[in-house]
Tab-separated table of N, CA and C in Angstrom:
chain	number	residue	atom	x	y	z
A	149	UNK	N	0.820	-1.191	0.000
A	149	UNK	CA	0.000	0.000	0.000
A	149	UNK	C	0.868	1.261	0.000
A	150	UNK	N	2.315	1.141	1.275
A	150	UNK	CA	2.851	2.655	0.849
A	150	UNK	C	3.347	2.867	0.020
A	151	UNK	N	3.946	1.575	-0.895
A	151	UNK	CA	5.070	1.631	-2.116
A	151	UNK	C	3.688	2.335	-3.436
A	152	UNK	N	2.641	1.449	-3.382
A	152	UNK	CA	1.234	2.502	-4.269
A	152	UNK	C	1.133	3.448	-4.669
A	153	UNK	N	1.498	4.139	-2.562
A	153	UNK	CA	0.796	5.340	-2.956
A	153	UNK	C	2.010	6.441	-3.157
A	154	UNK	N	3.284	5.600	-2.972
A	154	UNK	CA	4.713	6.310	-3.043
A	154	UNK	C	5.089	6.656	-4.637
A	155	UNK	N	4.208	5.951	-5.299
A	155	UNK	CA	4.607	5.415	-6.797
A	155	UNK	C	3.509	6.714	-7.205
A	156	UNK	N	2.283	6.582	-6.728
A	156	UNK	CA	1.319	7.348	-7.280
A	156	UNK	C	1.553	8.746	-6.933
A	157	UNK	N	2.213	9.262	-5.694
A	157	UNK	CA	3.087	10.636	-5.126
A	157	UNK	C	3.879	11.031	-6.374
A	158	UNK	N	4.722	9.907	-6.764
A	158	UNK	CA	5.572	10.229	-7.894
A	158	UNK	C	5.151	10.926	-9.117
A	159	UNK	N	4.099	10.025	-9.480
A	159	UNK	CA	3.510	10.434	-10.905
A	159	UNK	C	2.846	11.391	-10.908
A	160	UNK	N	2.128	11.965	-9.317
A	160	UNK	CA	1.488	13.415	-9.577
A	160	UNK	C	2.422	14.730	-9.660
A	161	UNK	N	3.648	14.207	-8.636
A	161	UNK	CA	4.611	15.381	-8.297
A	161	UNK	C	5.095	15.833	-10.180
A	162	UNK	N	5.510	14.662	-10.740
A	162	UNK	CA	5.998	14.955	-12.347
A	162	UNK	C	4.849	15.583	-12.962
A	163	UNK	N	3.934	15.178	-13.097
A	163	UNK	CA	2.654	16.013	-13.772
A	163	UNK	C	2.300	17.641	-13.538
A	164	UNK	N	2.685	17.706	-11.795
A	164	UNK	CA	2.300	19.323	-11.757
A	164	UNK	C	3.892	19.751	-12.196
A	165	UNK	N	4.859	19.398	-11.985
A	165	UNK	CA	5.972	19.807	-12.455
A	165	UNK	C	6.155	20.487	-13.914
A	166	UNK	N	5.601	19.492	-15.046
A	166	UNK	CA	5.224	19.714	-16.162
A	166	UNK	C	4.139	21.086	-16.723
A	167	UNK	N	3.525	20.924	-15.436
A	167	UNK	CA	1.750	21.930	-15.695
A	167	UNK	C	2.382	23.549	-14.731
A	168	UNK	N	3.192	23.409	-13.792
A	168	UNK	CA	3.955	24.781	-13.306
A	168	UNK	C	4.770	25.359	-13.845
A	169	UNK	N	4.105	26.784	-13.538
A	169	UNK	CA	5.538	27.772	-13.771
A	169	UNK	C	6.833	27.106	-13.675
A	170	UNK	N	8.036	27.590	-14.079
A	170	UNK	CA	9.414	27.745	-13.540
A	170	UNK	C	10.048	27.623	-12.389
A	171	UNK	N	9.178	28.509	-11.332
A	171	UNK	CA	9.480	28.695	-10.056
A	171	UNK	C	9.846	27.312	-9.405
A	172	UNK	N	8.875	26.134	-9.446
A	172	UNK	CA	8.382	25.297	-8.748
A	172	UNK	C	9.499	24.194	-9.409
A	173	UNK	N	10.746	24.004	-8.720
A	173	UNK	CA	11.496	22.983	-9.144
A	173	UNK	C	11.778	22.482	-8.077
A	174	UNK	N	11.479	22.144	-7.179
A	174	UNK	CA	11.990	20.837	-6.169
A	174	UNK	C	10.228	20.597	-4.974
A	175	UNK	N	10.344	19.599	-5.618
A	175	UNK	CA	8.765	18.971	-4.859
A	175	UNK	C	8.654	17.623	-3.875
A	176	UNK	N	8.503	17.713	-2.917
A	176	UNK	CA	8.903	17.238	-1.688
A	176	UNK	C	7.556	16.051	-2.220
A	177	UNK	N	8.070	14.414	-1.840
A	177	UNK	CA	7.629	13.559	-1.986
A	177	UNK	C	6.111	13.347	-1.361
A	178	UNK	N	6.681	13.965	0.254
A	178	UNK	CA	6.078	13.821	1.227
A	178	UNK	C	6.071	15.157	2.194
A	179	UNK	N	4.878	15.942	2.207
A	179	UNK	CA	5.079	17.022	2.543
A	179	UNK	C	5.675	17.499	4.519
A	180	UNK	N	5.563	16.044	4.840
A	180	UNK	CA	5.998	16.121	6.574
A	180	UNK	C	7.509	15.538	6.651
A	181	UNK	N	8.124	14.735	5.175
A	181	UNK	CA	9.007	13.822	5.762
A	181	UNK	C	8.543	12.911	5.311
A	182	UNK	N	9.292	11.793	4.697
A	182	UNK	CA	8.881	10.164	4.419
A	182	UNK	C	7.958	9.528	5.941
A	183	UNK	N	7.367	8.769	5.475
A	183	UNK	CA	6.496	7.954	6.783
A	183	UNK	C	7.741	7.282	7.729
A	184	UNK	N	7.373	7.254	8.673
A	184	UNK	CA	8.197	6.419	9.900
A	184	UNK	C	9.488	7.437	10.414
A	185	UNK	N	9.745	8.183	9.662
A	185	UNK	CA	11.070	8.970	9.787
A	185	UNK	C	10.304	10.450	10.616
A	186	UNK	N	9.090	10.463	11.351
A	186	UNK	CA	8.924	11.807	11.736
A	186	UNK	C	9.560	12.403	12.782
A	187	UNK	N	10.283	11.530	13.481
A	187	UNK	CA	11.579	12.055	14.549
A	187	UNK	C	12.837	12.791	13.918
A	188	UNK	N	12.998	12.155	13.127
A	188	UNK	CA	14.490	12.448	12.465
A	188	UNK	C	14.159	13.788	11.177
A	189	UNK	N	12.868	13.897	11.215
A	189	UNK	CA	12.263	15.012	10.175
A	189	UNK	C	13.043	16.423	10.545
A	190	UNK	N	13.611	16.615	11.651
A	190	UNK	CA	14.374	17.972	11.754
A	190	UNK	C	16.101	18.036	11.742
A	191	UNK	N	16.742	16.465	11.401
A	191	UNK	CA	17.717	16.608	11.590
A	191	UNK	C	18.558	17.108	10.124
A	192	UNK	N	19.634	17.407	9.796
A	192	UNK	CA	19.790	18.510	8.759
A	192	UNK	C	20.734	17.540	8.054
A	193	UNK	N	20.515	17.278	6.771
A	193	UNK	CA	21.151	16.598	5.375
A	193	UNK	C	22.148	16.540	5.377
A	194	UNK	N	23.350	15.614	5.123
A	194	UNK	CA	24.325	16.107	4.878
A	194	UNK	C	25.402	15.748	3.823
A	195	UNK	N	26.127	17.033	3.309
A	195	UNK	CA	26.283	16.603	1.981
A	195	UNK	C	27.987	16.861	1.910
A	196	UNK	N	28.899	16.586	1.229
A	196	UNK	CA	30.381	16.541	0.971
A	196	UNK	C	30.770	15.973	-0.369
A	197	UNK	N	31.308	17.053	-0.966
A	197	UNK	CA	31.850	16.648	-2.360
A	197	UNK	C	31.210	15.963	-3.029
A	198	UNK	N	30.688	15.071	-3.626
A	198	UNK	CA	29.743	14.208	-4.553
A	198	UNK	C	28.587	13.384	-4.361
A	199	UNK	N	28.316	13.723	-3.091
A	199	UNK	CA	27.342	12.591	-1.927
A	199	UNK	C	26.653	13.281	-0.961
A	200	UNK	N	25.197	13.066	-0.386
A	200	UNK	CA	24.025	13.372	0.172
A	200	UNK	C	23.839	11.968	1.015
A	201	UNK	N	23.649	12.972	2.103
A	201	UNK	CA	23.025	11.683	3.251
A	201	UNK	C	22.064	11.828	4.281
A	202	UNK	N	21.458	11.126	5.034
A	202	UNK	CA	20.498	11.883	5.789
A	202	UNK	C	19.552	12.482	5.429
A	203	UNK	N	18.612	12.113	3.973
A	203	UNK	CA	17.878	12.649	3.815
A	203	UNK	C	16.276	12.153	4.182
A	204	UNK	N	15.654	12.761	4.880
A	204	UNK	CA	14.400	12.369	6.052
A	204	UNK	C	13.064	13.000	4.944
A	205	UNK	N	13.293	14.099	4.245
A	205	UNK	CA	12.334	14.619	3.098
A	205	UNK	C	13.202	14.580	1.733
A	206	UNK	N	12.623	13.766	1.537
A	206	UNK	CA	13.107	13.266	-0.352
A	206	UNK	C	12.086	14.236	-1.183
A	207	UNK	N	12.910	14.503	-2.328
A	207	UNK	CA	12.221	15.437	-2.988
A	207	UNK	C	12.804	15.472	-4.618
A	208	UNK	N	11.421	15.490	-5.322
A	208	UNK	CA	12.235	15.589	-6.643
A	208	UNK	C	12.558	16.696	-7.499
A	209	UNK	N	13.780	17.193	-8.086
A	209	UNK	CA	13.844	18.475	-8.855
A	209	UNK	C	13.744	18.227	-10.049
A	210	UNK	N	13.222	19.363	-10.472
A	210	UNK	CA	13.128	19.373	-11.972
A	210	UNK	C	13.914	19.988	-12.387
A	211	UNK	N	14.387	19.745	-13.638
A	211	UNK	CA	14.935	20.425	-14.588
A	211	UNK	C	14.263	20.679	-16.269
A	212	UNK	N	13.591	21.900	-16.139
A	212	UNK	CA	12.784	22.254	-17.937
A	212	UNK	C	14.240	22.460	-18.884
A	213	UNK	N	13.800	21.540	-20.095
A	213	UNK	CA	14.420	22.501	-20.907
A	213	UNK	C	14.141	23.853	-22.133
A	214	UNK	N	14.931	24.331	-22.602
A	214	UNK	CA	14.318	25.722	-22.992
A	214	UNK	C	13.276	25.497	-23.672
A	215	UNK	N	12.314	26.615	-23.396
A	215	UNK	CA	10.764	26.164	-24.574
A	215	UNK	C	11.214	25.900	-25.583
A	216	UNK	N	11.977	26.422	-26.538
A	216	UNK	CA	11.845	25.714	-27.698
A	216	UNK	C	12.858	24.490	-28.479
A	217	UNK	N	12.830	23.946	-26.858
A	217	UNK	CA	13.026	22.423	-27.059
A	217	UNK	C	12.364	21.536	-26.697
A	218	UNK	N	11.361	21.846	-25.425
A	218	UNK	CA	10.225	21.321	-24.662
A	218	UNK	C	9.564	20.675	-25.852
A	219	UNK	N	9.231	18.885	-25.415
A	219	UNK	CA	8.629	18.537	-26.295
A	219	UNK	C	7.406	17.691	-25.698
A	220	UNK	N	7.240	17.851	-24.468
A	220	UNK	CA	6.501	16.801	-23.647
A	220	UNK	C	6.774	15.595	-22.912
A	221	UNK	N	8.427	15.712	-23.613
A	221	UNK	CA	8.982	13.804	-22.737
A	221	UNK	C	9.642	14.207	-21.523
A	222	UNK	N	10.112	13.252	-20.541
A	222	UNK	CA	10.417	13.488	-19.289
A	222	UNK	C	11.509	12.333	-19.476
A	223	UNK	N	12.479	12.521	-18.147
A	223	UNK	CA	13.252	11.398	-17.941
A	223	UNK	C	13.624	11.775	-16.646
A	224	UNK	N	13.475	10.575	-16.081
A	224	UNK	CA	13.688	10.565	-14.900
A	224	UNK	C	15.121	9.959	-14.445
A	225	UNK	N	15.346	10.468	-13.515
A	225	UNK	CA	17.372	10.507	-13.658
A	225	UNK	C	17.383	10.087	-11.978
A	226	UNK	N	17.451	8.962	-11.125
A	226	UNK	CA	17.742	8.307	-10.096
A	226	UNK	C	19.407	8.164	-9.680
A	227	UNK	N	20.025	9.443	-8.931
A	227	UNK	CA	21.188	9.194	-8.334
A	227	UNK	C	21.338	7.785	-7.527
A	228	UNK	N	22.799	6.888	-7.954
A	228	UNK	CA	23.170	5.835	-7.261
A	228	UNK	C	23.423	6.247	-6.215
A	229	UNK	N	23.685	5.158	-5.318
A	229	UNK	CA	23.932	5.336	-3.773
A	229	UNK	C	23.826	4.216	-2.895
A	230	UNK	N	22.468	4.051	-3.469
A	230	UNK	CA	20.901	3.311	-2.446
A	230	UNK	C	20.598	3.808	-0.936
A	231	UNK	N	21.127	3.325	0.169
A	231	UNK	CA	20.461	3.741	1.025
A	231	UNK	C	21.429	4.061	2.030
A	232	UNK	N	22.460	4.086	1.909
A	232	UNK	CA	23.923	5.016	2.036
A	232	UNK	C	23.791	6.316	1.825
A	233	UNK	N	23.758	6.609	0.490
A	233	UNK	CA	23.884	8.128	-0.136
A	233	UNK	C	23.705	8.291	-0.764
A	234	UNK	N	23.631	9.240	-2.056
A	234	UNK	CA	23.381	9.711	-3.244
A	234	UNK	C	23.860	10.263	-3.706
A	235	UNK	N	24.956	9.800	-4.627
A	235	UNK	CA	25.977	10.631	-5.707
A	235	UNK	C	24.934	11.660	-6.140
A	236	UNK	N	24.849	12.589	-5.529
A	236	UNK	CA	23.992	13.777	-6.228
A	236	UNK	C	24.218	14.494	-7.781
A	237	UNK	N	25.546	15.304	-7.583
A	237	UNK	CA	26.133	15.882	-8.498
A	237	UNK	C	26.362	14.859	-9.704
A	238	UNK	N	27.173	14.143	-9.781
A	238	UNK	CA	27.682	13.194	-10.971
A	238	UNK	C	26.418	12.476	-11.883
A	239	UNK	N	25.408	11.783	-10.664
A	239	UNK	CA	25.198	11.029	-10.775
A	239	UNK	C	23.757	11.745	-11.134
A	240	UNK	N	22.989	12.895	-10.812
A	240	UNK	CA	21.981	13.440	-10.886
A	240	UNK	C	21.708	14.666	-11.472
A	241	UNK	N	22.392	15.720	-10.821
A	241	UNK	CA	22.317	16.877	-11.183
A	241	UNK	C	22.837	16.866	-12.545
A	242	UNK	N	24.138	17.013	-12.888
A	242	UNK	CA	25.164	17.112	-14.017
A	242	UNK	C	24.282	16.390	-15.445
A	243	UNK	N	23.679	14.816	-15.383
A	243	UNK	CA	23.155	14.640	-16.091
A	243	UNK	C	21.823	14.976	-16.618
A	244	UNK	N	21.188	16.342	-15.309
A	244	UNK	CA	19.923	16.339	-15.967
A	244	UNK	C	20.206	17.282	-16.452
A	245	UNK	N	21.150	18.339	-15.901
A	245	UNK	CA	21.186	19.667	-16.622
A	245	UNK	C	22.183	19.072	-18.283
A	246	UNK	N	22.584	18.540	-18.705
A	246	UNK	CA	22.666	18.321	-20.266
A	246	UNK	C	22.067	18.316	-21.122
């Protein structure tokens, strides 16, 4: 049931992403914090050279590209890590902004 409705979080967060302004590039999965993690919801991320850890509110950013390349497709770009960390930069950022 939470993986469902984690999956179905996903597919709405990309849709308004698509349907918003500019402004609106990083959209929090879960607007309190992932479930079970509401203790640890205030403790602060932490990040060093190529890697993210500690993250208690997952969130996805967007990246548009210029309107007149916008064609309607999406790709979704999942930094490695797993449940360690998240090569952010290399592995996320860098390739969406290309």
């Amino acid at each position: 049931m939470r993986t469902t409705l984690a999956i179905g979080a996903f597919f709405l967060a990309i849709a308004m992403a698509v349907m918003a302004p500019e402004a609106a590039r990083v959209i929090p999965l879960w607007p309190n914090g992932a479930p079970g993690f509401e203790a640890r919801r205030n403790e602060p991320e932490l990040a060093k050279d190529y890697w993210v850890r500690n993250i208690h509110n997952p969130s996805i950013t967007v990246f548009l590209p210029p309107k007149e390349k916008a064609n309607g497709t999406a790709v979704l770009i999942c930094p490695g890590g797993g449940h360690r960390e998240l090569v952010f930069n290399a592995e996320g950022v860098e390739p969406a902004a290309t």
